[in-house]
PDB file of C-alpha atoms in Angstrom:
ATOM      1  CA  UNK A 533     -88.839  62.800 127.116  1.00 48.00           C
ATOM      2  CA  UNK A 534     -88.790  62.138 130.465  1.00 49.00           C
ATOM      3  CA  UNK A 535     -89.016  65.350 131.584  1.00 50.00           C
ATOM      4  CA  UNK A 536     -92.320  66.070 128.718  1.00 49.00           C
ATOM      5  CA  UNK A 537     -93.783  63.691 130.878  1.00 47.00           C
ATOM      6  CA  UNK A 538     -93.401  64.785 133.708  1.00 44.00           C
ATOM      7  CA  UNK A 539     -94.068  68.137 132.772  1.00 43.00           C
ATOM      8  CA  UNK A 540     -97.492  67.161 131.429  1.00 46.00           C
ATOM      9  CA  UNK A 541     -98.310  65.497 134.602  1.00 44.00           C
ATOM     10  CA  UNK A 542     -98.148  68.039 136.558  1.00 45.00           C
ATOM     11  CA  UNK A 543    -100.545  70.667 134.196  1.00 54.00           C
ATOM     12  CA  UNK A 544    -103.051  68.346 133.922  1.00 70.00           C
ATOM     13  CA  UNK A 545    -106.114  70.558 134.565  1.00 82.00           C
ATOM     14  CA  UNK A 546    -107.874  70.185 138.036  1.00 92.00           C
ATOM     15  CA  UNK A 547    -111.397  70.004 135.817  1.00 96.00           C
ATOM     16  CA  UNK A 548    -111.909  67.851 132.992  1.00 95.00           C
ATOM     17  CA  UNK A 549    -115.510  68.129 133.728  1.00 98.00           C
ATOM     18  CA  UNK A 550    -119.042  70.319 134.700  1.00 98.00           C
ATOM     19  CA  UNK A 551    -122.252  68.281 135.981  1.00 98.00           C
ATOM     20  CA  UNK A 552    -125.037  71.070 136.278  1.00 98.00           C
ATOM     21  CA  UNK A 553    -128.332  71.178 137.611  1.00 98.00           C
ATOM     22  CA  UNK A 554    -131.079  72.634 135.297  1.00 98.00           C
ATOM     23  CA  UNK A 555    -134.018  73.960 138.025  1.00 98.00           C
ATOM     24  CA  UNK A 556    -132.827  77.350 139.764  1.00 98.00           C
ATOM     25  CA  UNK A 557    -129.626  76.424 138.780  1.00 98.00           C
ATOM     26  CA  UNK A 558    -129.329  77.596 135.179  1.00 98.00           C
ATOM     27  CA  UNK A 559    -131.597  80.266 135.696  1.00 98.00           C
ATOM     28  CA  UNK A 560    -132.633  81.760 139.010  1.00 97.00           C
ATOM     29  CA  UNK A 561    -135.086  81.051 141.633  1.00 96.00           C
ATOM     30  CA  UNK A 562    -137.265  83.926 141.159  1.00 97.00           C
ATOM     31  CA  UNK A 563    -138.458  83.460 137.359  1.00 98.00           C
ATOM     32  CA  UNK A 564    -141.242  81.429 139.244  1.00 97.00           C
ATOM     33  CA  UNK A 565    -140.676  78.126 137.483  1.00 98.00           C
ATOM     34  CA  UNK A 566    -140.717  76.238 140.487  1.00 97.00           C
ATOM     35  CA  UNK A 567    -143.735  78.166 142.343  1.00 97.00           C
ATOM     36  CA  UNK A 568    -146.143  77.246 138.791  1.00 98.00           C
ATOM     37  CA  UNK A 569    -144.334  73.641 139.047  1.00 98.00           C
ATOM     38  CA  UNK A 570    -145.112  73.473 142.705  1.00 97.00           C
ATOM     39  CA  UNK A 571    -148.587  74.084 141.999  1.00 98.00           C
ATOM     40  CA  UNK A 572    -149.469  71.643 139.321  1.00 98.00           C
ATOM     41  CA  UNK A 573    -147.959  69.166 141.182  1.00 98.00           C
ATOM     42  CA  UNK A 574    -150.275  70.175 143.877  1.00 98.00           C
ATOM     43  CA  UNK A 575    -153.196  70.091 141.330  1.00 98.00           C
ATOM     44  CA  UNK A 576    -152.279  66.703 140.607  1.00 98.00           C
ATOM     45  CA  UNK A 577    -152.234  65.218 143.801  1.00 98.00           C
ATOM     46  CA  UNK A 578    -156.279  66.495 143.905  1.00 98.00           C
ATOM     47  CA  UNK A 579    -156.896  65.755 140.511  1.00 97.00           C
ATOM     48  CA  UNK A 580    -155.497  62.752 139.502  1.00 97.00           C
ATOM     49  CA  UNK A 581    -154.883  61.031 143.032  1.00 97.00           C
ATOM     50  CA  UNK A 582    -157.989  62.399 145.052  1.00 96.00           C
ATOM     51  CA  UNK A 583    -156.065  63.160 147.774  1.00 96.00           C
ATOM     52  CA  UNK A 584    -157.492  65.797 150.143  1.00 95.00           C
ATOM     53  CA  UNK A 585    -157.137  69.421 149.728  1.00 97.00           C
ATOM     54  CA  UNK A 586    -155.681  70.239 153.460  1.00 95.00           C
ATOM     55  CA  UNK A 587    -153.247  67.535 153.337  1.00 95.00           C
ATOM     56  CA  UNK A 588    -151.628  68.335 149.797  1.00 97.00           C
ATOM     57  CA  UNK A 589    -149.543  71.953 150.596  1.00 97.00           C
ATOM     58  CA  UNK A 590    -147.925  70.097 153.754  1.00 96.00           C
ATOM     59  CA  UNK A 591    -147.859  65.980 152.020  1.00 96.00           C
ATOM     60  CA  UNK A 592    -146.526  67.874 148.810  1.00 97.00           C
ATOM     61  CA  UNK A 593    -143.311  69.486 151.266  1.00 96.00           C
ATOM     62  CA  UNK A 594    -142.846  66.538 153.370  1.00 96.00           C
ATOM     63  CA  UNK A 595    -142.921  63.719 150.253  1.00 97.00           C
ATOM     64  CA  UNK A 596    -139.881  66.161 148.172  1.00 97.00           C
ATOM     65  CA  UNK A 597    -138.054  66.543 151.375  1.00 95.00           C
ATOM     66  CA  UNK A 598    -137.880  62.963 152.127  1.00 95.00           C
ATOM     67  CA  UNK A 599    -137.832  61.087 148.610  1.00 97.00           C
ATOM     68  CA  UNK A 600    -136.159  63.459 146.448  1.00 96.00           C
ATOM     69  CA  UNK A 601    -138.886  64.525 144.541  1.00 97.00           C
ATOM     70  CA  UNK A 602    -142.764  64.815 145.246  1.00 98.00           C
ATOM     71  CA  UNK A 603    -143.937  62.168 142.569  1.00 98.00           C
ATOM     72  CA  UNK A 604    -141.045  59.701 143.994  1.00 98.00           C
ATOM     73  CA  UNK A 605    -142.683  60.292 147.069  1.00 97.00           C
ATOM     74  CA  UNK A 606    -146.156  59.474 145.715  1.00 98.00           C
ATOM     75  CA  UNK A 607    -144.494  56.286 143.942  1.00 97.00           C
ATOM     76  CA  UNK A 608    -142.728  55.044 147.271  1.00 96.00           C
ATOM     77  CA  UNK A 609    -145.931  55.237 150.078  1.00 96.00           C
ATOM     78  CA  UNK A 610    -148.441  53.306 147.388  1.00 96.00           C
ATOM     79  CA  UNK A 611    -149.965  55.794 144.367  1.00 96.00           C
ATOM     80  CA  UNK A 612    -150.276  54.228 141.037  1.00 95.00           C
ATOM     81  CA  UNK A 613    -149.650  56.266 138.053  1.00 96.00           C
ATOM     82  CA  UNK A 614    -148.268  56.677 134.672  1.00 96.00           C
ATOM     83  CA  UNK A 615    -144.860  58.972 134.765  1.00 97.00           C
ATOM     84  CA  UNK A 616    -145.419  60.760 131.418  1.00 96.00           C
ATOM     85  CA  UNK A 617    -148.907  61.459 132.950  1.00 97.00           C
ATOM     86  CA  UNK A 618    -147.139  63.445 135.749  1.00 98.00           C
ATOM     87  CA  UNK A 619    -144.854  64.911 133.665  1.00 98.00           C
ATOM     88  CA  UNK A 620    -147.304  65.938 131.076  1.00 97.00           C
ATOM     89  CA  UNK A 621    -149.202  67.823 133.511  1.00 98.00           C
ATOM     90  CA  UNK A 622    -146.367  68.829 136.082  1.00 98.00           C
ATOM     91  CA  UNK A 623    -144.271  70.408 132.702  1.00 98.00           C
ATOM     92  CA  UNK A 624    -146.870  70.477 129.677  1.00 96.00           C
ATOM     93  CA  UNK A 625    -148.424  73.026 130.988  1.00 97.00           C
ATOM     94  CA  UNK A 626    -145.373  75.460 132.454  1.00 98.00           C
ATOM     95  CA  UNK A 627    -145.744  79.018 130.186  1.00 97.00           C
ATOM     96  CA  UNK A 628    -142.369  78.432 129.588  1.00 98.00           C
ATOM     97  CA  UNK A 629    -141.584  81.386 126.856  1.00 95.00           C
ATOM     98  CA  UNK A 630    -143.658  83.923 129.907  1.00 97.00           C
ATOM     99  CA  UNK A 631    -141.095  83.337 133.061  1.00 98.00           C
ATOM    100  CA  UNK A 632    -138.041  81.904 131.205  1.00 98.00           C
ATOM    101  CA  UNK A 633    -135.865  84.405 128.423  1.00 97.00           C
ATOM    102  CA  UNK A 634    -132.915  83.728 126.947  1.00 98.00           C
ATOM    103  CA  UNK A 635    -129.529  84.795 128.248  1.00 98.00           C
ATOM    104  CA  UNK A 636    -126.979  85.398 125.642  1.00 98.00           C
ATOM    105  CA  UNK A 637    -124.605  86.030 129.124  1.00 98.00           C
ATOM    106  CA  UNK A 638    -124.669  82.607 130.248  1.00 98.00           C
ATOM    107  CA  UNK A 639    -124.819  80.691 126.591  1.00 98.00           C
ATOM    108  CA  UNK A 640    -121.470  83.172 125.662  1.00 98.00           C
ATOM    109  CA  UNK A 641    -120.094  81.541 129.456  1.00 98.00           C
ATOM    110  CA  UNK A 642    -120.703  78.267 128.724  1.00 98.00           C
ATOM    111  CA  UNK A 643    -119.462  78.213 124.559  1.00 98.00           C
ATOM    112  CA  UNK A 644    -116.105  79.337 125.708  1.00 97.00           C
ATOM    113  CA  UNK A 645    -115.402  76.793 128.234  1.00 96.00           C
ATOM    114  CA  UNK A 646    -113.290  74.494 126.789  1.00 95.00           C
ATOM    115  CA  UNK A 647    -114.648  71.395 129.355  1.00 96.00           C
ATOM    116  CA  UNK A 648    -116.808  68.775 129.028  1.00 98.00           C
ATOM    117  CA  UNK A 649    -120.418  70.005 130.428  1.00 98.00           C
ATOM    118  CA  UNK A 650    -123.459  67.544 131.340  1.00 98.00           C
ATOM    119  CA  UNK A 651    -126.916  68.506 132.569  1.00 98.00           C
ATOM    120  CA  UNK A 652    -128.197  66.698 135.478  1.00 98.00           C
ATOM    121  CA  UNK A 653    -131.489  67.180 136.540  1.00 98.00           C
ATOM    122  CA  UNK A 654    -134.612  65.233 138.479  1.00 98.00           C
ATOM    123  CA  UNK A 655    -137.158  66.063 135.629  1.00 98.00           C
ATOM    124  CA  UNK A 656    -137.963  64.663 132.344  1.00 98.00           C
ATOM    125  CA  UNK A 657    -136.187  64.767 129.420  1.00 97.00           C
ATOM    126  CA  UNK A 658    -138.724  66.995 127.549  1.00 97.00           C
ATOM    127  CA  UNK A 659    -138.551  69.507 130.198  1.00 98.00           C
ATOM    128  CA  UNK A 660    -135.179  69.995 130.124  1.00 98.00           C
ATOM    129  CA  UNK A 661    -135.302  70.824 125.973  1.00 98.00           C
ATOM    130  CA  UNK A 662    -137.903  72.605 126.427  1.00 98.00           C
ATOM    131  CA  UNK A 663    -136.187  74.817 129.826  1.00 98.00           C
ATOM    132  CA  UNK A 664    -132.876  75.192 127.821  1.00 98.00           C
ATOM    133  CA  UNK A 665    -134.646  75.823 124.264  1.00 98.00           C
ATOM    134  CA  UNK A 666    -136.375  78.721 126.387  1.00 98.00           C
ATOM    135  CA  UNK A 667    -132.945  80.429 127.586  1.00 98.00           C
ATOM    136  CA  UNK A 668    -131.191  79.794 124.344  1.00 98.00           C
ATOM    137  CA  UNK A 669    -128.481  76.712 126.222  1.00 98.00           C
ATOM    138  CA  UNK A 670    -130.459  74.224 123.929  1.00 97.00           C
ATOM    139  CA  UNK A 671    -126.958  73.414 122.000  1.00 97.00           C
ATOM    140  CA  UNK A 672    -124.260  74.197 125.023  1.00 98.00           C
ATOM    141  CA  UNK A 673    -124.583  70.600 126.519  1.00 98.00           C
ATOM    142  CA  UNK A 674    -122.628  67.538 125.415  1.00 98.00           C
ATOM    143  CA  UNK A 675    -125.366  65.602 127.331  1.00 97.00           C
ATOM    144  CA  UNK A 676    -128.635  65.558 129.377  1.00 98.00           C
ATOM    145  CA  UNK A 677    -129.232  63.461 132.167  1.00 98.00           C
ATOM    146  CA  UNK A 678    -132.823  62.896 133.396  1.00 98.00           C
ATOM    147  CA  UNK A 679    -135.720  61.481 134.560  1.00 98.00           C
ATOM    148  CA  UNK A 680    -135.840  59.043 132.062  1.00 97.00           C
ATOM    149  CA  UNK A 681    -132.277  58.554 131.725  1.00 97.00           C
ATOM    150  CA  UNK A 682    -132.745  57.100 134.922  1.00 97.00           C
ATOM    151  CA  UNK A 683    -135.770  55.817 134.909  1.00 96.00           C
ATOM    152  CA  UNK A 684    -136.370  53.908 132.099  1.00 77.00           C
ATOM    153  CA  UNK A 685    -140.398  52.612 132.455  1.00 64.00           C
ATOM    154  CA  UNK A 686    -143.508  53.281 133.084  1.00 53.00           C
ATOM    155  CA  UNK A 687    -144.000  49.911 134.784  1.00 45.00           C
ATOM    156  CA  UNK A 688    -141.108  49.744 137.284  1.00 44.00           C
ATOM    157  CA  UNK A 689    -142.751  47.426 139.791  1.00 45.00           C
ATOM    158  CA  UNK A 690    -141.440  48.435 143.943  1.00 42.00           C
ATOM    159  CA  UNK A 691    -141.906  44.960 144.932  1.00 39.00           C
ATOM    160  CA  UNK A 692    -140.225  43.332 142.063  1.00 42.00           C
ATOM    161  CA  UNK A 693    -135.561  43.168 141.690  1.00 42.00           C
ATOM    162  CA  UNK A 694    -134.655  44.365 138.434  1.00 39.00           C
ATOM    163  CA  UNK A 695    -135.209  41.271 137.545  1.00 38.00           C
ATOM    164  CA  UNK A 696    -138.523  40.917 137.824  1.00 36.00           C
ATOM    165  CA  UNK A 697    -138.387  38.534 140.605  1.00 33.00           C
ATOM    166  CA  UNK A 698    -140.559  38.984 143.382  1.00 34.00           C
ATOM    167  CA  UNK A 699    -139.308  40.525 146.923  1.00 33.00           C
ATOM    168  CA  UNK A 700    -141.669  41.652 149.931  1.00 34.00           C
ATOM    169  CA  UNK A 701    -144.081  44.412 148.840  1.00 38.00           C
ATOM    170  CA  UNK A 702    -142.997  47.882 149.908  1.00 39.00           C
ATOM    171  CA  UNK A 703    -146.094  49.355 150.836  1.00 37.00           C
ATOM    172  CA  UNK A 704    -149.429  47.237 151.068  1.00 46.00           C
ATOM    173  CA  UNK A 705    -151.719  50.090 149.881  1.00 84.00           C
ATOM    174  CA  UNK A 706    -151.565  53.190 150.602  1.00 92.00           C
ATOM    175  CA  UNK A 707    -149.048  54.191 153.672  1.00 93.00           C
ATOM    176  CA  UNK A 708    -150.525  57.383 155.591  1.00 91.00           C
ATOM    177  CA  UNK A 709    -147.175  59.657 155.250  1.00 89.00           C
ATOM    178  CA  UNK A 710    -149.450  62.726 156.569  1.00 87.00           C
ATOM    179  CA  UNK A 711    -150.172  60.524 159.596  1.00 87.00           C
ATOM    180  CA  UNK A 712    -146.689  60.268 160.215  1.00 88.00           C
ATOM    181  CA  UNK A 713    -145.349  63.356 159.400  1.00 88.00           C
ATOM    182  CA  UNK A 714    -148.467  64.611 162.283  1.00 88.00           C
ATOM    183  CA  UNK A 715    -147.271  61.976 164.790  1.00 86.00           C
ATOM    184  CA  UNK A 716    -143.509  60.961 163.464  1.00 85.00           C
ATOM    185  CA  UNK A 717    -142.241  57.508 165.344  1.00 81.00           C
ATOM    186  CA  UNK A 718    -138.657  56.240 164.882  1.00 79.00           C
ATOM    187  CA  UNK A 719    -140.029  52.856 164.694  1.00 81.00           C
ATOM    188  CA  UNK A 720    -141.282  52.845 161.729  1.00 86.00           C
ATOM    189  CA  UNK A 721    -139.524  51.887 158.389  1.00 90.00           C
ATOM    190  CA  UNK A 722    -140.975  54.518 155.519  1.00 93.00           C
ATOM    191  CA  UNK A 723    -141.384  52.618 152.634  1.00 95.00           C
ATOM    192  CA  UNK A 724    -138.888  53.282 149.961  1.00 95.00           C
ATOM    193  CA  UNK A 725    -139.177  54.670 146.276  1.00 96.00           C
ATOM    194  CA  UNK A 726    -138.844  52.500 142.938  1.00 96.00           C
ATOM    195  CA  UNK A 727    -137.773  56.131 141.215  1.00 98.00           C
ATOM    196  CA  UNK A 728    -134.079  57.123 140.981  1.00 98.00           C
ATOM    197  CA  UNK A 729    -133.781  60.335 141.226  1.00 98.00           C
ATOM    198  CA  UNK A 730    -131.196  63.079 143.278  1.00 98.00           C
ATOM    199  CA  UNK A 731    -129.904  63.595 146.149  1.00 98.00           C
ATOM    200  CA  UNK A 732    -129.256  59.164 146.807  1.00 97.00           C
ATOM    201  CA  UNK A 733    -125.961  57.857 146.504  1.00 98.00           C
ATOM    202  CA  UNK A 734    -127.124  55.428 143.400  1.00 97.00           C
ATOM    203  CA  UNK A 735    -128.406  58.645 140.940  1.00 98.00           C
ATOM    204  CA  UNK A 736    -124.964  60.376 141.272  1.00 98.00           C
ATOM    205  CA  UNK A 737    -122.848  56.405 140.884  1.00 98.00           C
ATOM    206  CA  UNK A 738    -125.214  56.467 138.166  1.00 98.00           C
ATOM    207  CA  UNK A 739    -124.330  58.976 136.278  1.00 98.00           C
ATOM    208  CA  UNK A 740    -120.586  58.591 136.729  1.00 98.00           C
ATOM    209  CA  UNK A 741    -120.995  55.606 134.737  1.00 98.00           C
ATOM    210  CA  UNK A 742    -123.529  57.206 131.823  1.00 97.00           C
ATOM    211  CA  UNK A 743    -121.438  60.089 131.134  1.00 98.00           C
ATOM    212  CA  UNK A 744    -117.806  57.958 131.843  1.00 98.00           C
ATOM    213  CA  UNK A 745    -117.355  61.039 134.957  1.00 98.00           C
ATOM    214  CA  UNK A 746    -114.597  61.125 137.454  1.00 98.00           C
ATOM    215  CA  UNK A 747    -116.116  62.466 140.308  1.00 98.00           C
ATOM    216  CA  UNK A 748    -112.625  63.890 141.389  1.00 97.00           C
ATOM    217  CA  UNK A 749    -112.316  65.784 138.213  1.00 98.00           C
ATOM    218  CA  UNK A 750    -115.618  67.357 138.161  1.00 98.00           C
ATOM    219  CA  UNK A 751    -117.390  70.436 139.417  1.00 98.00           C
ATOM    220  CA  UNK A 752    -121.016  70.086 140.660  1.00 98.00           C
ATOM    221  CA  UNK A 753    -123.544  73.109 140.271  1.00 98.00           C
ATOM    222  CA  UNK A 754    -126.809  73.021 142.110  1.00 98.00           C
ATOM    223  CA  UNK A 755    -129.278  74.523 144.301  1.00 97.00           C
ATOM    224  CA  UNK A 756    -129.866  72.222 146.168  1.00 96.00           C
ATOM    225  CA  UNK A 757    -127.759  71.161 149.551  1.00 96.00           C
ATOM    226  CA  UNK A 758    -129.151  68.052 149.853  1.00 96.00           C
ATOM    227  CA  UNK A 759    -127.993  67.094 146.456  1.00 97.00           C
ATOM    228  CA  UNK A 760    -124.992  68.779 147.431  1.00 97.00           C
ATOM    229  CA  UNK A 761    -124.135  67.221 149.975  1.00 97.00           C
ATOM    230  CA  UNK A 762    -124.103  63.611 148.640  1.00 98.00           C
ATOM    231  CA  UNK A 763    -122.151  65.125 145.469  1.00 98.00           C
ATOM    232  CA  UNK A 764    -119.273  66.213 148.094  1.00 98.00           C
ATOM    233  CA  UNK A 765    -119.528  62.856 149.843  1.00 97.00           C
ATOM    234  CA  UNK A 766    -118.643  60.740 146.570  1.00 98.00           C
ATOM    235  CA  UNK A 767    -116.007  62.955 145.723  1.00 98.00           C
ATOM    236  CA  UNK A 768    -117.290  65.913 143.687  1.00 98.00           C
ATOM    237  CA  UNK A 769    -116.031  69.779 143.797  1.00 98.00           C
ATOM    238  CA  UNK A 770    -119.543  71.120 144.868  1.00 98.00           C
ATOM    239  CA  UNK A 771    -120.938  74.598 143.767  1.00 98.00           C
ATOM    240  CA  UNK A 772    -123.673  75.792 145.635  1.00 98.00           C
ATOM    241  CA  UNK A 773    -125.658  78.841 142.748  1.00 98.00           C
ATOM    242  CA  UNK A 774    -128.187  80.738 143.734  1.00 97.00           C
ATOM    243  CA  UNK A 775    -126.636  81.663 147.784  1.00 96.00           C
ATOM    244  CA  UNK A 776    -123.775  83.757 149.066  1.00 93.00           C
ATOM    245  CA  UNK A 777    -123.238  80.501 151.943  1.00 90.00           C
ATOM    246  CA  UNK A 778    -121.134  77.918 151.721  1.00 90.00           C
ATOM    247  CA  UNK A 779    -122.518  75.278 154.084  1.00 89.00           C
ATOM    248  CA  UNK A 780    -121.569  72.253 155.155  1.00 85.00           C
ATOM    249  CA  UNK A 781    -120.652  69.732 151.820  1.00 86.00           C
ATOM    250  CA  UNK A 782    -120.248  73.206 149.920  1.00 96.00           C
ATOM    251  CA  UNK A 783    -117.100  73.714 148.215  1.00 97.00           C
ATOM    252  CA  UNK A 784    -117.643  77.084 146.793  1.00 97.00           C
ATOM    253  CA  UNK A 785    -120.829  79.322 146.569  1.00 97.00           C
ATOM    254  CA  UNK A 786    -122.291  80.988 143.534  1.00 98.00           C
ATOM    255  CA  UNK A 787    -125.438  83.995 144.213  1.00 97.00           C
ATOM    256  CA  UNK A 788    -125.297  83.879 140.468  1.00 97.00           C
ATOM    257  CA  UNK A 789    -124.382  81.110 137.674  1.00 98.00           C
ATOM    258  CA  UNK A 790    -123.188  84.252 135.566  1.00 98.00           C
ATOM    259  CA  UNK A 791    -120.227  84.363 138.452  1.00 97.00           C
ATOM    260  CA  UNK A 792    -118.695  81.540 137.253  1.00 97.00           C
ATOM    261  CA  UNK A 793    -115.888  82.969 134.984  1.00 95.00           C
ATOM    262  CA  UNK A 794    -115.108  84.899 138.266  1.00 96.00           C
ATOM    263  CA  UNK A 795    -115.190  82.081 140.588  1.00 96.00           C
ATOM    264  CA  UNK A 796    -113.432  79.687 138.062  1.00 97.00           C
ATOM    265  CA  UNK A 797    -110.635  81.614 135.844  1.00 96.00           C
ATOM    266  CA  UNK A 798    -108.834  78.390 135.917  1.00 94.00           C
ATOM    267  CA  UNK A 799    -111.418  76.639 133.715  1.00 95.00           C
ATOM    268  CA  UNK A 800    -111.056  78.915 130.710  1.00 92.00           C
ATOM    269  CA  UNK A 801    -107.022  77.655 130.839  1.00 82.00           C
ATOM    270  CA  UNK A 802    -106.860  74.281 130.472  1.00 56.00           C
ATOM    271  CA  UNK A 803    -107.337  74.420 126.510  1.00 54.00           C
ATOM    272  CA  UNK A 804    -103.830  77.000 126.885  1.00 48.00           C
ATOM    273  CA  UNK A 805    -102.225  74.656 129.411  1.00 48.00           C
ATOM    274  CA  UNK A 806    -102.472  71.930 126.827  1.00 46.00           C
ATOM    275  CA  UNK A 807    -101.307  73.639 124.289  1.00 43.00           C
ATOM    276  CA  UNK A 808     -98.248  74.500 126.230  1.00 38.00           C
ATOM    277  CA  UNK A 809     -97.626  70.865 127.274  1.00 40.00           C
ATOM    278  CA  UNK A 810     -97.399  69.763 124.003  1.00 42.00           C
ATOM    279  CA  UNK A 811     -95.282  71.920 122.986  1.00 41.00           C
ATOM    280  CA  UNK A 812     -92.829  71.598 125.749  1.00 43.00           C
ATOM    281  CA  UNK A 813     -92.722  68.103 124.681  1.00 41.00           C
ATOM    282  CA  UNK A 814     -92.592  68.470 121.296  1.00 41.00           C
ATOM    283  CA  UNK A 815     -89.522  70.831 121.899  1.00 41.00           C
ATOM    284  CA  UNK A 816     -87.717  68.207 124.471  1.00 44.00           C
ATOM    285  CA  UNK A 817     -87.978  65.243 121.937  1.00 42.00           C
ATOM    286  CA  UNK A 818     -86.216  67.210 119.177  1.00 43.00           C
ATOM    287  CA  UNK A 819     -83.672  68.272 121.764  1.00 45.00           C
ATOM    288  CA  UNK A 820     -83.435  64.476 122.888  1.00 50.00           C
ATOM    289  CA  UNK A 821     -83.471  63.114 119.286  1.00 48.00           C
TER     290      UNK A 821
END
């Protein structure tokens, strides 16, 4: 039986979970979804927050770069709005069926993979489901971990700890972020965001706990190098999608998610190896008996 146990350990699959970003990862950037989403975010900033039209494009981009999402940045600098209202305005008006089409090739690939598959997106769950449904992939994943999962309340007060006790206010009124990007001051401490999202450590660590993920045995697919750098530092094996460039923090690069079978043929070996291990153990046990 000892020999069988050693054989089992030696044949243990390298990966037991695949963690996927959604937007611009499971479908290409050229779909136009990101461009339409960015347009809707800027319209929200104009119509709902009353921001100056000339400042909005640069602010939208800079807040995204600094805080992971533009919404996280808007919350950080002091704007008060309902999360659901934001998502409804930004994602609820997307023409999903015009921009995303069923992808039977990817569906076949995902369904043939004998490994746990989980979505990890900064978007809300409604958007995630509608996008997956449009792609024909809504039943290909064990779990969707979204904005809703990591940010359970619309009433998160950035001036309070999780238990509701008051702390030092993060902002006093609206922080002039536009002025900051125009005239950066290294001595200025930027306000923190109450939003939990990629690319920050706490988002990934929450996902590991929620989905019982061992980062050392997980492949993480994302189109964002910032997200991949964090993932790599936290122990995940990283795959950049939509590029052939292997930058810092990237273990592998795929120009298209469809290339996953060619890049990782070993993922399809896990079931076969498991059967061989079980057969080998059974034989050795019967011989020793």
